[in-house]
Amino acid sequence: MKGVSERHQQSIQRVCEYIQQHLDEELSAEQLSEVAACSRFHFHRIFMAFMGLSTTRYIQRVKLRRASFQLAFEQQKIIDIAIEAGFGSSEAFTRAFKSSFLQTPSQFRTQPDWQHWHSVLQLPMIAKEDYIMDVKIVDFPPRNIAYLSHRGSPQRVLDSAAKFIAWRKQTGLSPVASSETYAVPYSDPNTVAPEDFRLDICGTIQQSQIPYNEFGVIAGTLPGGRCAVARHYGSHDHIGDTVYRLYREWLPQSGEELRDFPCYFHWLNFVHEVDESELMTDVYLPLK
């Protein structure tokens, strides 16, 4: 029989996923306690104990997080984003947004301060260790890519992502609709100093060369070869959970040996397109 703590942890995980999947609906305390299969008299204290904030505050953070991505990566009107986030006017949304991020929505759209955003809006998350990870071995064909190297704090990766998106839009050489998007981390953000972190943001292209550009995007190749691949579901902030499980659980039992190239990610969809709970990312582990 599972312990009380583990049962509660799984209950709170279900609630967090339910909130993210029903963010545009009215979410009552009774409804959430039913999802948790927990007494409504104790639900809020249990949620607070595990997550460190109330359900009301958690819902607000999830909505503001989604609004932040929409501001940074989409061209929706601010009033439409405000209404989707549950505010009755752009003025109310602006006040709440500036109170949280010290920038107005317009300022954030023009020049987002992702460093401060991370310090304010990092959502707590309960690790999911009980799901069965499906790992396949595939032959990955080499890809011609255009890529932008991010160097520095992992918390500023979204700045580099915005530059890469701007390059895509300006040139059309790597359009999102017909191009695959990859990320290649050359170091573990948990084990290197922020200034030593490097991650390449890549988009497949047909040609082998691209013109010089102001964004710093250059042409290269994502090498082919045998790979183990597992799918990560949910926030990119916790993709390390799947990476570590590949190294910790799958690799020792597989009998496989690693190739001299970093693991890399294939982003199948994007946070400004779907709710974070619906994100899907394939994690590739290069093998000999």
XYZ file of C-alpha atoms in Angstrom:
288
model
C 0.000 0.000 0.000
C 1.396 3.362 -0.944
C 2.252 5.771 1.852
C 0.107 8.782 2.672
C 2.746 11.222 1.421
C 3.025 9.468 -1.951
C -0.760 9.337 -2.374
C -1.030 13.046 -1.626
C 1.814 13.825 -4.017
C 0.050 12.006 -6.848
C -3.208 13.765 -5.947
C -1.593 17.202 -6.148
C 0.057 16.231 -9.466
C -3.380 15.366 -10.866
C -4.724 18.730 -9.710
C -1.848 20.675 -11.323
C -2.363 18.853 -14.613
C -6.127 19.382 -14.417
C -5.658 23.117 -13.821
C -3.362 23.443 -16.835
C -5.768 21.486 -19.043
C -8.843 23.496 -17.933
C -7.261 26.902 -17.491
C -10.049 28.759 -19.289
C -12.808 27.245 -17.138
C -14.119 28.165 -13.703
C -12.223 26.044 -11.175
C -13.898 25.742 -7.803
C -12.376 24.430 -4.589
C -14.933 21.604 -4.540
C -14.059 20.620 -8.101
C -10.310 20.548 -7.428
C -10.707 18.597 -4.207
C -12.709 16.001 -6.160
C -9.899 15.745 -8.720
C -7.491 15.224 -5.829
C -9.835 12.659 -4.257
C -9.300 14.538 -1.028
C -11.555 16.045 1.605
C -12.396 19.628 0.716
C -11.715 20.564 4.369
C -8.051 19.568 4.043
C -7.355 19.999 0.325
C -6.038 23.581 0.447
C -3.614 22.839 3.288
C -2.301 19.750 1.495
C -1.873 21.707 -1.759
C -0.083 24.503 0.103
C 2.168 22.019 1.892
C 3.331 20.424 -1.367
C 3.368 23.443 -3.689
C 4.174 26.332 -1.372
C 1.283 28.474 -2.645
C -2.511 28.418 -2.745
C -4.554 27.046 -5.627
C -5.750 30.572 -6.436
C -2.179 31.833 -6.669
C -1.093 28.780 -8.649
C -3.888 29.324 -11.205
C -2.937 33.001 -11.523
C 0.711 32.087 -12.078
C -0.150 29.565 -14.774
C -2.304 32.156 -16.556
C 0.378 34.856 -16.330
C 2.978 32.372 -17.544
C 0.881 31.591 -20.620
C 0.250 35.307 -21.194
C 4.013 35.970 -21.019
C 4.739 33.483 -23.792
C 1.905 34.890 -25.910
C 3.287 38.408 -25.524
C 6.829 37.359 -26.395
C 6.178 34.978 -29.281
C 2.779 35.822 -30.789
C 1.170 38.871 -32.335
C -2.131 38.716 -30.459
C -3.574 41.995 -29.249
C -2.851 42.681 -25.584
C -6.564 43.010 -24.820
C -7.179 39.526 -26.241
C -4.360 38.092 -24.115
C -5.749 39.928 -21.076
C -9.241 38.502 -21.562
C -7.866 34.986 -22.095
C -5.931 35.378 -18.813
C -9.166 36.227 -17.004
C -8.893 40.028 -16.806
C -11.805 42.242 -17.742
C -9.690 45.005 -19.275
C -6.211 45.646 -20.591
C -5.730 48.183 -17.763
C -6.355 45.549 -15.070
C -4.061 43.125 -16.880
C -1.349 45.779 -17.186
C -1.506 46.554 -13.457
C -1.261 42.882 -12.476
C 1.455 42.151 -15.020
C 3.602 45.120 -14.003
C 3.130 44.306 -10.326
C 4.546 40.830 -10.952
C 7.240 41.527 -13.551
C 8.106 45.226 -13.174
C 7.334 45.657 -16.885
C 4.116 46.504 -18.653
C 2.867 43.949 -21.196
C 4.021 46.291 -23.991
C 7.495 46.615 -22.490
C 7.724 42.851 -21.991
C 6.660 42.235 -25.595
C 9.384 44.590 -26.870
C 12.218 43.562 -24.551
C 11.294 40.800 -22.067
C 13.374 40.563 -18.909
C 13.513 36.773 -18.767
C 15.977 36.829 -15.859
C 13.443 38.552 -13.606
C 10.622 36.481 -15.117
C 12.331 33.284 -13.986
C 12.850 34.620 -10.476
C 9.149 35.484 -10.169
C 7.356 32.881 -12.223
C 9.176 29.590 -11.829
C 6.312 27.202 -11.134
C 6.832 24.528 -8.518
C 6.424 21.046 -9.958
C 6.123 17.586 -8.491
C 8.328 15.069 -10.253
C 6.549 12.196 -11.968
C 8.592 9.058 -11.461
C 5.818 6.479 -11.751
C 5.156 6.564 -15.501
C 6.658 3.990 -17.833
C 9.211 5.593 -20.156
C 8.960 4.231 -23.689
C 12.443 4.184 -25.252
C 13.059 3.303 -28.900
C 16.284 2.948 -30.866
C 16.193 4.743 -34.230
C 18.540 5.569 -37.086
C 18.545 9.365 -37.188
C 19.365 10.799 -40.646
C 21.741 13.802 -40.681
C 20.040 17.180 -41.050
C 21.190 20.456 -42.567
C 20.435 23.044 -39.927
C 20.552 26.746 -39.270
C 21.461 27.367 -35.653
C 22.019 30.063 -33.093
C 24.359 29.348 -30.168
C 23.117 30.573 -26.806
C 25.967 31.104 -24.360
C 25.346 32.205 -20.799
C 22.647 31.826 -18.179
C 20.002 29.162 -18.945
C 17.451 31.709 -17.761
C 18.181 33.798 -20.848
C 17.644 31.030 -23.400
C 14.284 32.533 -24.335
C 16.073 35.708 -25.461
C 18.055 33.602 -27.933
C 14.913 31.723 -28.954
C 13.253 35.050 -29.761
C 16.226 36.014 -31.967
C 16.032 32.707 -33.806
C 12.286 33.147 -34.350
C 12.907 36.678 -35.669
C 15.500 35.281 -38.111
C 13.025 32.636 -39.271
C 10.332 35.235 -39.860
C 12.646 37.675 -41.626
C 14.299 35.187 -43.992
C 11.748 32.410 -44.393
C 14.686 30.012 -44.821
C 13.631 27.908 -41.835
C 9.861 28.364 -41.540
C 8.248 26.855 -38.448
C 5.518 25.193 -40.508
C 7.868 23.066 -42.602
C 11.069 22.978 -40.540
C 11.910 20.790 -37.569
C 13.187 22.545 -34.441
C 15.933 21.112 -32.258
C 17.977 22.160 -29.236
C 21.449 20.811 -28.486
C 22.703 21.449 -24.923
C 26.476 21.099 -24.698
C 26.465 21.147 -20.896
C 24.138 20.408 -17.998
C 22.696 23.653 -16.580
C 22.677 22.027 -13.138
C 26.411 21.316 -13.106
C 28.128 24.242 -14.873
C 28.469 27.899 -14.041
C 25.822 30.012 -15.843
C 28.455 31.730 -17.978
C 29.689 28.338 -19.245
C 26.315 27.045 -20.364
C 25.826 26.554 -24.126
C 22.733 25.483 -26.040
C 22.280 25.569 -29.825
C 18.794 26.386 -31.134
C 18.389 24.725 -34.538
C 15.962 24.619 -37.436
C 16.284 22.264 -40.395
C 16.921 23.848 -43.803
C 17.103 22.525 -47.361
C 20.357 24.225 -48.335
C 23.797 23.755 -46.778
C 24.617 27.461 -46.504
C 22.787 30.613 -45.436
C 23.655 34.303 -45.917
C 25.394 36.288 -43.201
C 22.802 37.891 -40.905
C 22.575 40.259 -37.947
C 21.120 37.575 -35.659
C 24.221 35.395 -35.599
C 22.464 32.387 -37.157
C 24.836 30.125 -39.092
C 24.576 26.879 -41.064
C 25.683 23.490 -39.809
C 24.791 19.811 -39.614
C 23.036 17.759 -36.975
C 24.882 14.437 -37.309
C 23.072 11.213 -38.079
C 23.440 7.855 -36.366
C 21.833 5.456 -33.949
C 19.945 7.085 -31.095
C 17.773 6.119 -28.180
C 14.717 8.359 -28.116
C 12.148 8.954 -25.388
C 9.277 11.427 -25.344
C 9.047 14.073 -22.646
C 5.585 15.394 -21.847
C 5.006 18.783 -20.258
C 7.070 21.822 -19.371
C 10.520 22.291 -20.886
C 11.627 23.428 -17.423
C 11.541 19.793 -16.307
C 12.936 18.075 -19.377
C 15.951 17.155 -17.252
C 13.749 14.593 -15.473
C 13.462 12.585 -18.704
C 17.140 13.072 -19.557
C 18.264 11.820 -16.155
C 15.932 8.814 -16.352
C 17.461 7.860 -19.692
C 20.952 7.938 -18.195
C 20.019 6.512 -14.798
C 17.470 3.821 -15.653
C 17.521 2.930 -19.339
C 21.214 3.143 -20.266
C 22.655 0.787 -17.579
C 20.146 -1.936 -18.534
C 20.426 -1.473 -22.313
C 23.981 -2.651 -22.888
C 24.430 0.299 -25.278
C 27.411 2.664 -25.439
C 27.191 6.411 -25.912
C 28.460 8.256 -28.955
C 30.631 11.355 -28.524
C 27.851 13.875 -29.112
C 25.487 15.509 -26.610
C 21.906 14.447 -26.117
C 19.500 16.732 -27.982
C 15.835 17.676 -28.087
C 13.264 17.804 -30.879
C 10.546 20.305 -30.001
C 7.337 18.891 -31.478
C 5.186 21.853 -30.438
C 5.660 25.176 -28.690
C 4.561 26.797 -25.463
C 2.857 29.717 -27.227
C 0.757 27.233 -29.244
C -0.454 24.787 -26.575
C -0.791 24.624 -22.800
C 2.427 23.555 -21.089
C 0.855 20.266 -20.010
C 0.410 19.432 -23.725
C 4.016 20.081 -24.757
C 5.822 17.137 -26.362
C 9.584 16.921 -26.810
C 11.596 13.954 -28.094
C 14.868 13.445 -26.230
C 17.625 11.814 -28.317
C 20.587 9.988 -26.767
C 23.283 9.338 -29.451
C 24.604 5.736 -29.447
C 27.543 3.977 -31.070
